[in-house]
N, CA, C and O atoms as a Maestro MAE file, in Angstrom:
{
 s_m_m2io_version
 :::
 2.0.0
}

f_m_ct {
 s_m_title
 :::
 protein
 m_atom[332] {
  # First column is atom index #
  i_m_mmod_type
  r_m_x_coord
  r_m_y_coord
  r_m_z_coord
  i_m_residue_number
  s_m_chain_name
  s_m_pdb_residue_name
  s_m_pdb_atom_name
  i_m_atomic_number
  :::
  1 25 -31.565 29.475 53.841 1 A "MET " " N  " 7
  2 3 -30.845 28.880 54.232 1 A "MET " " CA " 6
  3 2 -31.222 27.138 54.803 1 A "MET " " C  " 6
  4 15 -32.370 26.915 55.188 1 A "MET " " O  " 8
  5 25 -30.507 26.356 54.809 2 A "ASN " " N  " 7
  6 3 -30.555 25.164 55.254 2 A "ASN " " CA " 6
  7 2 -29.878 25.101 56.970 2 A "ASN " " C  " 6
  8 15 -29.361 25.922 57.728 2 A "ASN " " O  " 8
  9 25 -30.324 23.243 57.046 3 A "TRP " " N  " 7
  10 3 -29.612 23.161 58.068 3 A "TRP " " CA " 6
  11 2 -28.011 22.955 57.808 3 A "TRP " " C  " 6
  12 15 -27.212 22.997 58.744 3 A "TRP " " O  " 8
  13 25 -27.707 22.781 56.772 4 A "ARG " " N  " 7
  14 3 -26.497 22.465 56.253 4 A "ARG " " CA " 6
  15 2 -25.699 23.485 56.537 4 A "ARG " " C  " 6
  16 15 -24.499 23.420 56.803 4 A "ARG " " O  " 8
  17 25 -26.620 24.778 56.459 5 A "SER " " N  " 7
  18 3 -24.997 26.008 56.668 5 A "SER " " CA " 6
  19 2 -25.281 26.467 58.228 5 A "SER " " C  " 6
  20 15 -24.724 27.436 58.743 5 A "SER " " O  " 8
  21 25 -26.044 25.787 58.765 6 A "ASN " " N  " 7
  22 3 -26.015 25.728 60.426 6 A "ASN " " CA " 6
  23 2 -25.206 25.673 61.496 6 A "ASN " " C  " 6
  24 15 -24.952 26.227 62.565 6 A "ASN " " O  " 8
  25 25 -24.705 24.217 60.334 7 A "ILE " " N  " 7
  26 3 -23.747 23.189 61.511 7 A "ILE " " CA " 6
  27 2 -22.630 24.008 60.883 7 A "ILE " " C  " 6
  28 15 -22.484 24.642 59.838 7 A "ILE " " O  " 8
  29 25 -21.846 23.707 62.043 8 A "GLN " " N  " 7
  30 3 -20.463 23.150 61.345 8 A "GLN " " CA " 6
  31 2 -19.829 22.261 61.822 8 A "GLN " " C  " 6
  32 15 -20.254 21.984 62.944 8 A "GLN " " O  " 8
  33 25 -18.617 21.387 61.373 9 A "ILE " " N  " 7
  34 3 -18.006 20.190 61.395 9 A "ILE " " CA " 6
  35 2 -17.527 20.290 63.077 9 A "ILE " " C  " 6
  36 15 -17.369 19.298 63.788 9 A "ILE " " O  " 8
  37 25 -17.351 21.632 63.498 10 A "LEU " " N  " 7
  38 3 -17.039 21.200 65.204 10 A "LEU " " CA " 6
  39 2 -18.674 21.043 66.265 10 A "LEU " " C  " 6
  40 15 -18.858 20.797 67.457 10 A "LEU " " O  " 8
  41 25 -19.274 21.226 65.519 11 A "ASP " " N  " 7
  42 3 -20.811 21.403 66.323 11 A "ASP " " CA " 6
  43 2 -21.318 19.684 66.336 11 A "ASP " " C  " 6
  44 15 -22.356 19.306 66.879 11 A "ASP " " O  " 8
  45 25 -20.268 18.706 65.565 12 A "LEU " " N  " 7
  46 3 -20.656 17.649 65.624 12 A "LEU " " CA " 6
  47 2 -20.246 16.512 66.427 12 A "LEU " " C  " 6
  48 15 -19.035 16.294 66.396 12 A "LEU " " O  " 8
  49 25 -21.058 15.617 67.245 13 A "ASP " " N  " 7
  50 3 -20.375 15.079 68.064 13 A "ASP " " CA " 6
  51 2 -19.030 13.781 67.120 13 A "ASP " " C  " 6
  52 15 -18.933 13.715 65.894 13 A "ASP " " O  " 8
  53 25 -18.541 13.287 67.699 14 A "ALA " " N  " 7
  54 3 -17.316 12.145 67.188 14 A "ALA " " CA " 6
  55 2 -17.817 10.589 66.509 14 A "ALA " " C  " 6
  56 15 -17.116 9.790 65.887 14 A "ALA " " O  " 8
  57 25 -19.133 10.497 66.837 15 A "ASN " " N  " 7
  58 3 -20.089 9.095 66.635 15 A "ASN " " CA " 6
  59 2 -21.308 9.346 65.370 15 A "ASN " " C  " 6
  60 15 -21.883 8.494 64.693 15 A "ASN " " O  " 8
  61 25 -21.479 11.216 65.343 16 A "ASP " " N  " 7
  62 3 -22.839 11.493 64.873 16 A "ASP " " CA " 6
  63 2 -22.061 10.682 63.000 16 A "ASP " " C  " 6
  64 15 -20.884 10.635 62.643 16 A "ASP " " O  " 8
  65 25 -22.857 10.375 62.530 17 A "ARG " " N  " 7
  66 3 -23.142 9.878 61.049 17 A "ARG " " CA " 6
  67 2 -23.465 10.847 59.729 17 A "ARG " " C  " 6
  68 15 -23.683 11.969 60.188 17 A "ARG " " O  " 8
  69 25 -23.550 10.863 58.692 18 A "LEU " " N  " 7
  70 3 -23.621 11.756 57.918 18 A "LEU " " CA " 6
  71 2 -23.743 10.810 57.092 18 A "LEU " " C  " 6
  72 15 -23.002 9.842 57.263 18 A "LEU " " O  " 8
  73 25 -24.840 10.786 55.786 19 A "GLU " " N  " 7
  74 3 -24.475 9.785 54.726 19 A "GLU " " CA " 6
  75 2 -24.319 10.481 53.231 19 A "GLU " " C  " 6
  76 15 -25.035 11.445 52.959 19 A "GLU " " O  " 8
  77 25 -23.781 10.193 52.690 20 A "LEU " " N  " 7
  78 3 -23.534 10.879 51.170 20 A "LEU " " CA " 6
  79 2 -23.720 9.912 50.109 20 A "LEU " " C  " 6
  80 15 -23.370 8.743 49.947 20 A "LEU " " O  " 8
  81 25 -24.474 10.883 49.336 21 A "THR " " N  " 7
  82 3 -24.789 9.449 48.200 21 A "THR " " CA " 6
  83 2 -24.903 10.477 46.955 21 A "THR " " C  " 6
  84 15 -25.547 11.522 46.866 21 A "THR " " O  " 8
  85 25 -23.995 9.777 45.955 22 A "CYS " " N  " 7
  86 3 -23.839 10.269 44.780 22 A "CYS " " CA " 6
  87 2 -24.835 10.605 43.779 22 A "CYS " " C  " 6
  88 15 -25.626 9.758 43.365 22 A "CYS " " O  " 8
  89 25 -24.829 11.792 43.380 23 A "LYS " " N  " 7
  90 3 -26.012 11.933 41.985 23 A "LYS " " CA " 6
  91 2 -25.625 11.137 40.947 23 A "LYS " " C  " 6
  92 15 -26.550 10.533 40.405 23 A "LYS " " O  " 8
  93 25 -24.847 11.011 40.638 24 A "LYS " " N  " 7
  94 3 -25.095 10.471 39.658 24 A "LYS " " CA " 6
  95 2 -24.478 9.058 39.705 24 A "LYS " " C  " 6
  96 15 -24.666 8.803 38.515 24 A "LYS " " O  " 8
  97 25 -24.046 8.254 40.055 25 A "CYS " " N  " 7
  98 3 -24.242 6.660 39.952 25 A "CYS " " CA " 6
  99 2 -24.707 6.054 40.992 25 A "CYS " " C  " 6
  100 15 -24.848 4.832 41.033 25 A "CYS " " O  " 8
  101 25 -25.046 6.982 42.113 26 A "GLY " " N  " 7
  102 3 -26.471 6.065 42.960 26 A "GLY " " CA " 6
  103 2 -25.793 5.535 44.335 26 A "GLY " " C  " 6
  104 15 -26.433 5.195 45.330 26 A "GLY " " O  " 8
  105 25 -23.970 5.523 44.170 27 A "THR " " N  " 7
  106 3 -23.607 4.783 45.065 27 A "THR " " CA " 6
  107 2 -22.745 5.408 46.841 27 A "THR " " C  " 6
  108 15 -21.648 5.944 46.685 27 A "THR " " O  " 8
  109 25 -23.225 5.312 48.199 28 A "PHE " " N  " 7
  110 3 -23.166 6.283 49.556 28 A "PHE " " CA " 6
  111 2 -22.082 5.514 49.776 28 A "PHE " " C  " 6
  112 15 -21.406 4.561 49.389 28 A "PHE " " O  " 8
  113 25 -22.267 6.596 50.792 29 A "ARG " " N  " 7
  114 3 -20.799 6.100 51.818 29 A "ARG " " CA " 6
  115 2 -21.500 6.861 53.088 29 A "ARG " " C  " 6
  116 15 -22.407 7.691 53.025 29 A "ARG " " O  " 8
  117 25 -20.722 6.271 54.473 30 A "TRP " " N  " 7
  118 3 -21.202 7.193 55.318 30 A "TRP " " CA " 6
  119 2 -19.687 7.646 56.259 30 A "TRP " " C  " 6
  120 15 -18.688 6.980 56.534 30 A "TRP " " O  " 8
  121 25 -20.055 9.013 56.561 31 A "LEU " " N  " 7
  122 3 -18.762 9.576 57.076 31 A "LEU " " CA " 6
  123 2 -19.353 10.110 58.798 31 A "LEU " " C  " 6
  124 15 -20.432 10.518 59.228 31 A "LEU " " O  " 8
  125 25 -18.385 9.916 59.236 32 A "THR " " N  " 7
  126 3 -18.674 10.261 60.584 32 A "THR " " CA " 6
  127 2 -17.817 11.550 61.314 32 A "THR " " C  " 6
  128 15 -17.027 12.231 60.660 32 A "THR " " O  " 8
  129 25 -18.048 11.748 62.540 33 A "GLY " " N  " 7
  130 3 -18.239 13.292 62.646 33 A "GLY " " CA " 6
  131 2 -16.574 13.261 63.482 33 A "GLY " " C  " 6
  132 15 -15.847 14.250 63.572 33 A "GLY " " O  " 8
  133 25 -16.288 12.042 63.958 34 A "ALA " " N  " 7
  134 3 -14.347 11.983 63.995 34 A "ALA " " CA " 6
  135 2 -13.672 12.088 62.725 34 A "ALA " " C  " 6
  136 15 -12.842 12.988 62.596 34 A "ALA " " O  " 8
  137 25 -13.932 11.210 61.657 35 A "GLU " " N  " 7
  138 3 -13.643 11.693 60.503 35 A "GLU " " CA " 6
  139 2 -13.329 12.719 59.846 35 A "GLU " " C  " 6
  140 15 -12.169 13.064 59.618 35 A "GLU " " O  " 8
  141 25 -14.573 13.435 59.398 36 A "LEU " " N  " 7
  142 3 -14.830 15.185 59.207 36 A "LEU " " CA " 6
  143 2 -13.594 16.191 60.207 36 A "LEU " " C  " 6
  144 15 -12.895 17.117 59.794 36 A "LEU " " O  " 8
  145 25 -13.661 15.586 61.661 37 A "GLN " " N  " 7
  146 3 -12.781 16.187 62.351 37 A "GLN " " CA " 6
  147 2 -11.557 16.275 62.590 37 A "GLN " " C  " 6
  148 15 -11.067 17.302 63.061 37 A "GLN " " O  " 8
  149 25 -10.787 15.091 62.272 38 A "ALA " " N  " 7
  150 3 -9.629 15.048 61.934 38 A "ALA " " CA " 6
  151 2 -8.506 15.704 60.636 38 A "ALA " " C  " 6
  152 15 -7.325 15.721 60.287 38 A "ALA " " O  " 8
  153 25 -9.837 16.179 60.283 39 A "ARG " " N  " 7
  154 3 -9.219 16.764 58.855 39 A "ARG " " CA " 6
  155 2 -8.835 18.364 59.651 39 A "ARG " " C  " 6
  156 15 -9.624 19.229 60.030 39 A "ARG " " O  " 8
  157 25 -7.297 18.336 59.716 40 A "LYS " " N  " 7
  158 3 -6.846 19.778 60.088 40 A "LYS " " CA " 6
  159 2 -6.776 20.909 58.862 40 A "LYS " " C  " 6
  160 15 -6.410 20.575 57.735 40 A "LYS " " O  " 8
  161 25 -7.136 22.184 59.162 41 A "GLY " " N  " 7
  162 3 -7.665 23.012 59.067 41 A "GLY " " CA " 6
  163 2 -9.116 23.263 58.606 41 A "GLY " " C  " 6
  164 15 -9.515 24.351 58.189 41 A "GLY " " O  " 8
  165 25 -9.833 22.196 58.716 42 A "LYS " " N  " 7
  166 3 -11.345 22.309 58.263 42 A "LYS " " CA " 6
  167 2 -12.406 22.769 59.460 42 A "LYS " " C  " 6
  168 15 -13.560 23.102 59.186 42 A "LYS " " O  " 8
  169 25 -11.813 22.748 61.008 43 A "GLU " " N  " 7
  170 3 -12.780 22.171 61.728 43 A "GLU " " CA " 6
  171 2 -13.831 23.214 61.366 43 A "GLU " " C  " 6
  172 15 -15.008 22.860 61.440 43 A "GLU " " O  " 8
  173 25 -13.551 24.435 60.991 44 A "ARG " " N  " 7
  174 3 -14.673 25.528 61.179 44 A "ARG " " CA " 6
  175 2 -15.606 25.749 59.562 44 A "ARG " " C  " 6
  176 15 -16.194 26.789 59.265 44 A "ARG " " O  " 8
  177 25 -15.558 24.824 58.918 45 A "LEU " " N  " 7
  178 3 -16.268 24.651 57.444 45 A "LEU " " CA " 6
  179 2 -17.565 24.410 57.604 45 A "LEU " " C  " 6
  180 15 -17.656 23.834 58.688 45 A "LEU " " O  " 8
  181 25 -18.974 24.569 56.970 46 A "THR " " N  " 7
  182 3 -20.066 24.190 57.552 46 A "THR " " CA " 6
  183 2 -20.011 22.938 56.338 46 A "THR " " C  " 6
  184 15 -19.337 22.681 55.341 46 A "THR " " O  " 8
  185 25 -21.252 22.301 57.151 47 A "LEU " " N  " 7
  186 3 -21.870 20.888 56.490 47 A "LEU " " CA " 6
  187 2 -21.979 20.917 54.908 47 A "LEU " " C  " 6
  188 15 -21.555 20.139 54.054 47 A "LEU " " O  " 8
  189 25 -22.960 22.515 54.802 48 A "GLY " " N  " 7
  190 3 -22.890 22.748 53.636 48 A "GLY " " CA " 6
  191 2 -21.464 22.635 52.357 48 A "GLY " " C  " 6
  192 15 -21.421 22.054 51.273 48 A "GLY " " O  " 8
  193 25 -20.444 23.463 53.086 49 A "GLU " " N  " 7
  194 3 -19.616 23.315 52.575 49 A "GLU " " CA " 6
  195 2 -18.582 21.901 52.112 49 A "GLU " " C  " 6
  196 15 -17.641 21.878 51.319 49 A "GLU " " O  " 8
  197 25 -19.311 20.530 53.135 50 A "VAL " " N  " 7
  198 3 -18.458 20.158 52.799 50 A "VAL " " CA " 6
  199 2 -19.343 18.603 51.945 50 A "VAL " " C  " 6
  200 15 -19.040 17.412 51.879 50 A "VAL " " O  " 8
  201 25 -20.447 19.377 51.446 51 A "GLU " " N  " 7
  202 3 -21.136 19.037 50.524 51 A "GLU " " CA " 6
  203 2 -20.666 19.119 49.029 51 A "GLU " " C  " 6
  204 15 -20.299 18.382 48.114 51 A "GLU " " O  " 8
  205 25 -20.853 20.235 49.269 52 A "ILE " " N  " 7
  206 3 -19.926 21.216 48.008 52 A "ILE " " CA " 6
  207 2 -18.857 20.589 47.756 52 A "ILE " " C  " 6
  208 15 -18.725 20.720 46.540 52 A "ILE " " O  " 8
  209 25 -17.917 19.924 48.184 53 A "ARG " " N  " 7
  210 3 -16.541 19.724 48.411 53 A "ARG " " CA " 6
  211 2 -16.895 17.985 48.195 53 A "ARG " " C  " 6
  212 15 -16.379 17.878 47.083 53 A "ARG " " O  " 8
  213 25 -17.134 17.345 48.337 54 A "ALA " " N  " 7
  214 3 -17.558 15.942 48.483 54 A "ALA " " CA " 6
  215 2 -17.449 15.264 46.885 54 A "ALA " " C  " 6
  216 15 -18.252 15.892 46.195 54 A "ALA " " O  " 8
  217 25 -17.014 14.613 46.370 55 A "ARG " " N  " 7
  218 3 -16.953 14.054 45.756 55 A "ARG " " CA " 6
  219 2 -17.072 12.233 45.248 55 A "ARG " " C  " 6
  220 15 -16.115 11.767 45.865 55 A "ARG " " O  " 8
  221 25 -17.598 11.275 44.631 56 A "CYS " " N  " 7
  222 3 -17.567 10.247 44.570 56 A "CYS " " CA " 6
  223 2 -16.390 9.554 44.044 56 A "CYS " " C  " 6
  224 15 -15.843 9.627 42.944 56 A "CYS " " O  " 8
  225 25 -16.104 8.795 45.195 57 A "ARG " " N  " 7
  226 3 -15.022 7.427 45.040 57 A "ARG " " CA " 6
  227 2 -14.847 6.902 44.280 57 A "ARG " " C  " 6
  228 15 -13.728 6.647 43.835 57 A "ARG " " O  " 8
  229 25 -16.243 6.425 43.700 58 A "GLN " " N  " 7
  230 3 -16.235 5.233 42.799 58 A "GLN " " CA " 6
  231 2 -15.372 5.835 41.617 58 A "GLN " " C  " 6
  232 15 -15.331 6.997 41.213 58 A "GLN " " O  " 8
  233 25 -14.490 4.369 41.047 59 A "ARG " " N  " 7
  234 3 -13.854 4.780 39.932 59 A "ARG " " CA " 6
  235 2 -14.182 4.830 38.655 59 A "ARG " " C  " 6
  236 15 -14.575 3.856 38.014 59 A "ARG " " O  " 8
  237 25 -13.984 6.403 38.047 60 A "GLY " " N  " 7
  238 3 -14.409 6.878 37.151 60 A "GLY " " CA " 6
  239 2 -15.395 7.731 36.770 60 A "GLY " " C  " 6
  240 15 -15.519 8.160 35.623 60 A "GLY " " O  " 8
  241 25 -16.391 8.103 38.061 61 A "CYS " " N  " 7
  242 3 -17.279 8.911 38.273 61 A "CYS " " CA " 6
  243 2 -16.849 9.917 38.782 61 A "CYS " " C  " 6
  244 15 -16.508 10.676 37.875 61 A "CYS " " O  " 8
  245 25 -16.730 10.210 39.437 62 A "GLY " " N  " 7
  246 3 -16.317 12.006 40.745 62 A "GLY " " CA " 6
  247 2 -16.993 12.693 40.509 62 A "GLY " " C  " 6
  248 15 -16.709 13.796 40.042 62 A "GLY " " O  " 8
  249 25 -18.421 12.180 40.808 63 A "GLY " " N  " 7
  250 3 -19.809 13.059 40.465 63 A "GLY " " CA " 6
  251 2 -19.965 13.201 41.870 63 A "GLY " " C  " 6
  252 15 -19.508 12.497 42.770 63 A "GLY " " O  " 8
  253 25 -20.954 14.614 41.946 64 A "ALA " " N  " 7
  254 3 -21.267 15.339 43.055 64 A "ALA " " CA " 6
  255 2 -22.152 14.425 44.518 64 A "ALA " " C  " 6
  256 15 -23.095 13.635 44.467 64 A "ALA " " O  " 8
  257 25 -21.567 14.816 45.416 65 A "MET " " N  " 7
  258 3 -22.380 14.137 46.236 65 A "MET " " CA " 6
  259 2 -23.792 14.568 46.853 65 A "MET " " C  " 6
  260 15 -24.051 15.633 46.292 65 A "MET " " O  " 8
  261 25 -24.436 14.375 47.400 66 A "ARG " " N  " 7
  262 3 -25.774 14.536 48.361 66 A "ARG " " CA " 6
  263 2 -25.775 14.075 49.951 66 A "ARG " " C  " 6
  264 15 -25.716 12.886 50.265 66 A "ARG " " O  " 8
  265 25 -25.850 15.167 50.935 67 A "MET " " N  " 7
  266 3 -25.480 15.007 52.329 67 A "MET " " CA " 6
  267 2 -26.805 14.468 52.724 67 A "MET " " C  " 6
  268 15 -27.724 14.620 51.919 67 A "MET " " O  " 8
  269 25 -27.059 13.806 53.949 68 A "ALA " " N  " 7
  270 3 -28.282 13.665 54.626 68 A "ALA " " CA " 6
  271 2 -27.773 12.890 55.804 68 A "ALA " " C  " 6
  272 15 -27.175 11.815 55.846 68 A "ALA " " O  " 8
  273 25 -28.178 13.738 56.783 69 A "MET " " N  " 7
  274 3 -28.277 13.167 58.106 69 A "MET " " CA " 6
  275 2 -29.269 12.107 59.018 69 A "MET " " C  " 6
  276 15 -30.273 12.562 59.566 69 A "MET " " O  " 8
  277 25 -28.905 10.643 59.140 70 A "PRO " " N  " 7
  278 3 -30.230 10.115 59.217 70 A "PRO " " CA " 6
  279 2 -30.943 10.755 61.086 70 A "PRO " " C  " 6
  280 15 -30.329 11.499 61.851 70 A "PRO " " O  " 8
  281 25 -32.759 9.956 61.396 71 A "ALA " " N  " 7
  282 3 -32.671 10.217 62.448 71 A "ALA " " CA " 6
  283 2 -32.230 9.761 63.419 71 A "ALA " " C  " 6
  284 15 -31.323 8.937 63.301 71 A "ALA " " O  " 8
  285 25 -32.576 10.025 64.361 72 A "PRO " " N  " 7
  286 3 -31.698 9.518 65.978 72 A "PRO " " CA " 6
  287 2 -32.652 7.848 65.587 72 A "PRO " " C  " 6
  288 15 -33.489 7.650 64.707 72 A "PRO " " O  " 8
  289 25 -32.214 7.084 66.414 73 A "GLN " " N  " 7
  290 3 -32.701 5.733 66.600 73 A "GLN " " CA " 6
  291 2 -33.130 5.634 67.478 73 A "GLN " " C  " 6
  292 15 -32.974 4.626 68.168 73 A "GLN " " O  " 8
  293 25 -33.725 6.460 67.761 74 A "ASP " " N  " 7
  294 3 -35.062 6.185 69.354 74 A "ASP " " CA " 6
  295 2 -36.541 6.021 68.958 74 A "ASP " " C  " 6
  296 15 -37.478 6.544 69.561 74 A "ASP " " O  " 8
  297 25 -36.662 5.048 67.619 75 A "THR " " N  " 7
  298 3 -37.847 4.754 67.240 75 A "THR " " CA " 6
  299 2 -38.038 3.456 67.717 75 A "THR " " C  " 6
  300 15 -37.309 2.480 67.893 75 A "THR " " O  " 8
  301 25 -39.883 3.861 67.969 76 A "ALA " " N  " 7
  302 3 -40.563 2.527 69.048 76 A "ALA " " CA " 6
  303 2 -40.967 1.698 68.170 76 A "ALA " " C  " 6
  304 15 -41.363 2.355 67.207 76 A "ALA " " O  " 8
  305 25 -41.069 0.701 68.001 77 A "GLY " " N  " 7
  306 3 -41.606 -0.569 67.332 77 A "GLY " " CA " 6
  307 2 -43.399 -0.604 67.256 77 A "GLY " " C  " 6
  308 15 -44.066 0.084 68.028 77 A "GLY " " O  " 8
  309 25 -43.958 -1.405 66.332 78 A "PHE " " N  " 7
  310 3 -45.362 -1.030 66.467 78 A "PHE " " CA " 6
  311 2 -46.266 -1.839 67.564 78 A "PHE " " C  " 6
  312 15 -46.258 -2.937 68.120 78 A "PHE " " O  " 8
  313 25 -46.669 -1.223 67.555 79 A "VAL " " N  " 7
  314 3 -47.589 -1.747 69.000 79 A "VAL " " CA " 6
  315 2 -49.116 -1.918 68.777 79 A "VAL " " C  " 6
  316 15 -49.784 -1.286 67.960 79 A "VAL " " O  " 8
  317 25 -49.502 -2.744 69.517 80 A "GLY " " N  " 7
  318 3 -51.009 -2.885 68.654 80 A "GLY " " CA " 6
  319 2 -51.273 -4.124 68.032 80 A "GLY " " C  " 6
  320 15 -50.538 -5.086 68.254 80 A "GLY " " O  " 8
  321 25 -52.457 -4.219 67.110 81 A "GLY " " N  " 7
  322 3 -52.560 -5.161 66.706 81 A "GLY " " CA " 6
  323 2 -54.397 -5.227 66.461 81 A "GLY " " C  " 6
  324 15 -55.170 -4.283 66.624 81 A "GLY " " O  " 8
  325 25 -54.716 -6.509 66.069 82 A "ILE " " N  " 7
  326 3 -56.076 -6.692 65.060 82 A "ILE " " CA " 6
  327 2 -56.879 -6.707 67.126 82 A "ILE " " C  " 6
  328 15 -56.260 -7.148 68.094 82 A "ILE " " O  " 8
  329 25 -58.189 -6.141 67.160 83 A "ALA " " N  " 7
  330 3 -58.508 -6.078 68.345 83 A "ALA " " CA " 6
  331 2 -59.394 -7.829 68.229 83 A "ALA " " C  " 6
  332 15 -59.942 -8.310 69.221 83 A "ALA " " O  " 8
  :::
 }
 m_bond[331] {
  # First column is bond index #
  i_m_from
  i_m_to
  i_m_order
  :::
  1 1 2 1
  2 2 3 1
  3 3 4 2
  4 3 5 1
  5 5 6 1
  6 6 7 1
  7 7 8 2
  8 7 9 1
  9 9 10 1
  10 10 11 1
  11 11 12 2
  12 11 13 1
  13 13 14 1
  14 14 15 1
  15 15 16 2
  16 15 17 1
  17 17 18 1
  18 18 19 1
  19 19 20 2
  20 19 21 1
  21 21 22 1
  22 22 23 1
  23 23 24 2
  24 23 25 1
  25 25 26 1
  26 26 27 1
  27 27 28 2
  28 27 29 1
  29 29 30 1
  30 30 31 1
  31 31 32 2
  32 31 33 1
  33 33 34 1
  34 34 35 1
  35 35 36 2
  36 35 37 1
  37 37 38 1
  38 38 39 1
  39 39 40 2
  40 39 41 1
  41 41 42 1
  42 42 43 1
  43 43 44 2
  44 43 45 1
  45 45 46 1
  46 46 47 1
  47 47 48 2
  48 47 49 1
  49 49 50 1
  50 50 51 1
  51 51 52 2
  52 51 53 1
  53 53 54 1
  54 54 55 1
  55 55 56 2
  56 55 57 1
  57 57 58 1
  58 58 59 1
  59 59 60 2
  60 59 61 1
  61 61 62 1
  62 62 63 1
  63 63 64 2
  64 63 65 1
  65 65 66 1
  66 66 67 1
  67 67 68 2
  68 67 69 1
  69 69 70 1
  70 70 71 1
  71 71 72 2
  72 71 73 1
  73 73 74 1
  74 74 75 1
  75 75 76 2
  76 75 77 1
  77 77 78 1
  78 78 79 1
  79 79 80 2
  80 79 81 1
  81 81 82 1
  82 82 83 1
  83 83 84 2
  84 83 85 1
  85 85 86 1
  86 86 87 1
  87 87 88 2
  88 87 89 1
  89 89 90 1
  90 90 91 1
  91 91 92 2
  92 91 93 1
  93 93 94 1
  94 94 95 1
  95 95 96 2
  96 95 97 1
  97 97 98 1
  98 98 99 1
  99 99 100 2
  100 99 101 1
  101 101 102 1
  102 102 103 1
  103 103 104 2
  104 103 105 1
  105 105 106 1
  106 106 107 1
  107 107 108 2
  108 107 109 1
  109 109 110 1
  110 110 111 1
  111 111 112 2
  112 111 113 1
  113 113 114 1
  114 114 115 1
  115 115 116 2
  116 115 117 1
  117 117 118 1
  118 118 119 1
  119 119 120 2
  120 119 121 1
  121 121 122 1
  122 122 123 1
  123 123 124 2
  124 123 125 1
  125 125 126 1
  126 126 127 1
  127 127 128 2
  128 127 129 1
  129 129 130 1
  130 130 131 1
  131 131 132 2
  132 131 133 1
  133 133 134 1
  134 134 135 1
  135 135 136 2
  136 135 137 1
  137 137 138 1
  138 138 139 1
  139 139 140 2
  140 139 141 1
  141 141 142 1
  142 142 143 1
  143 143 144 2
  144 143 145 1
  145 145 146 1
  146 146 147 1
  147 147 148 2
  148 147 149 1
  149 149 150 1
  150 150 151 1
  151 151 152 2
  152 151 153 1
  153 153 154 1
  154 154 155 1
  155 155 156 2
  156 155 157 1
  157 157 158 1
  158 158 159 1
  159 159 160 2
  160 159 161 1
  161 161 162 1
  162 162 163 1
  163 163 164 2
  164 163 165 1
  165 165 166 1
  166 166 167 1
  167 167 168 2
  168 167 169 1
  169 169 170 1
  170 170 171 1
  171 171 172 2
  172 171 173 1
  173 173 174 1
  174 174 175 1
  175 175 176 2
  176 175 177 1
  177 177 178 1
  178 178 179 1
  179 179 180 2
  180 179 181 1
  181 181 182 1
  182 182 183 1
  183 183 184 2
  184 183 185 1
  185 185 186 1
  186 186 187 1
  187 187 188 2
  188 187 189 1
  189 189 190 1
  190 190 191 1
  191 191 192 2
  192 191 193 1
  193 193 194 1
  194 194 195 1
  195 195 196 2
  196 195 197 1
  197 197 198 1
  198 198 199 1
  199 199 200 2
  200 199 201 1
  201 201 202 1
  202 202 203 1
  203 203 204 2
  204 203 205 1
  205 205 206 1
  206 206 207 1
  207 207 208 2
  208 207 209 1
  209 209 210 1
  210 210 211 1
  211 211 212 2
  212 211 213 1
  213 213 214 1
  214 214 215 1
  215 215 216 2
  216 215 217 1
  217 217 218 1
  218 218 219 1
  219 219 220 2
  220 219 221 1
  221 221 222 1
  222 222 223 1
  223 223 224 2
  224 223 225 1
  225 225 226 1
  226 226 227 1
  227 227 228 2
  228 227 229 1
  229 229 230 1
  230 230 231 1
  231 231 232 2
  232 231 233 1
  233 233 234 1
  234 234 235 1
  235 235 236 2
  236 235 237 1
  237 237 238 1
  238 238 239 1
  239 239 240 2
  240 239 241 1
  241 241 242 1
  242 242 243 1
  243 243 244 2
  244 243 245 1
  245 245 246 1
  246 246 247 1
  247 247 248 2
  248 247 249 1
  249 249 250 1
  250 250 251 1
  251 251 252 2
  252 251 253 1
  253 253 254 1
  254 254 255 1
  255 255 256 2
  256 255 257 1
  257 257 258 1
  258 258 259 1
  259 259 260 2
  260 259 261 1
  261 261 262 1
  262 262 263 1
  263 263 264 2
  264 263 265 1
  265 265 266 1
  266 266 267 1
  267 267 268 2
  268 267 269 1
  269 269 270 1
  270 270 271 1
  271 271 272 2
  272 271 273 1
  273 273 274 1
  274 274 275 1
  275 275 276 2
  276 275 277 1
  277 277 278 1
  278 278 279 1
  279 279 280 2
  280 279 281 1
  281 281 282 1
  282 282 283 1
  283 283 284 2
  284 283 285 1
  285 285 286 1
  286 286 287 1
  287 287 288 2
  288 287 289 1
  289 289 290 1
  290 290 291 1
  291 291 292 2
  292 291 293 1
  293 293 294 1
  294 294 295 1
  295 295 296 2
  296 295 297 1
  297 297 298 1
  298 298 299 1
  299 299 300 2
  300 299 301 1
  301 301 302 1
  302 302 303 1
  303 303 304 2
  304 303 305 1
  305 305 306 1
  306 306 307 1
  307 307 308 2
  308 307 309 1
  309 309 310 1
  310 310 311 1
  311 311 312 2
  312 311 313 1
  313 313 314 1
  314 314 315 1
  315 315 316 2
  316 315 317 1
  317 317 318 1
  318 318 319 1
  319 319 320 2
  320 319 321 1
  321 321 322 1
  322 322 323 1
  323 323 324 2
  324 323 325 1
  325 325 326 1
  326 326 327 1
  327 327 328 2
  328 327 329 1
  329 329 330 1
  330 330 331 1
  331 331 332 2
  :::
 }
}
């Protein structure tokens, strides 16, 4: 079990972003929670099932995609320096 099998599309906020990277050609795209929730009849899929079904949209590729969820943007800048 991993995080993809524990989260359903219904659990996502509309502004949550997922990064999909093609395992074959390396192209990536962003997918939002709102885009996933707009697909009727698919709301109860887990993110693992979404990842398995996802295919690259690059012309002639059609490779499998790897899903990642970026960390929250609450990182702090460098504080400090040479004393």
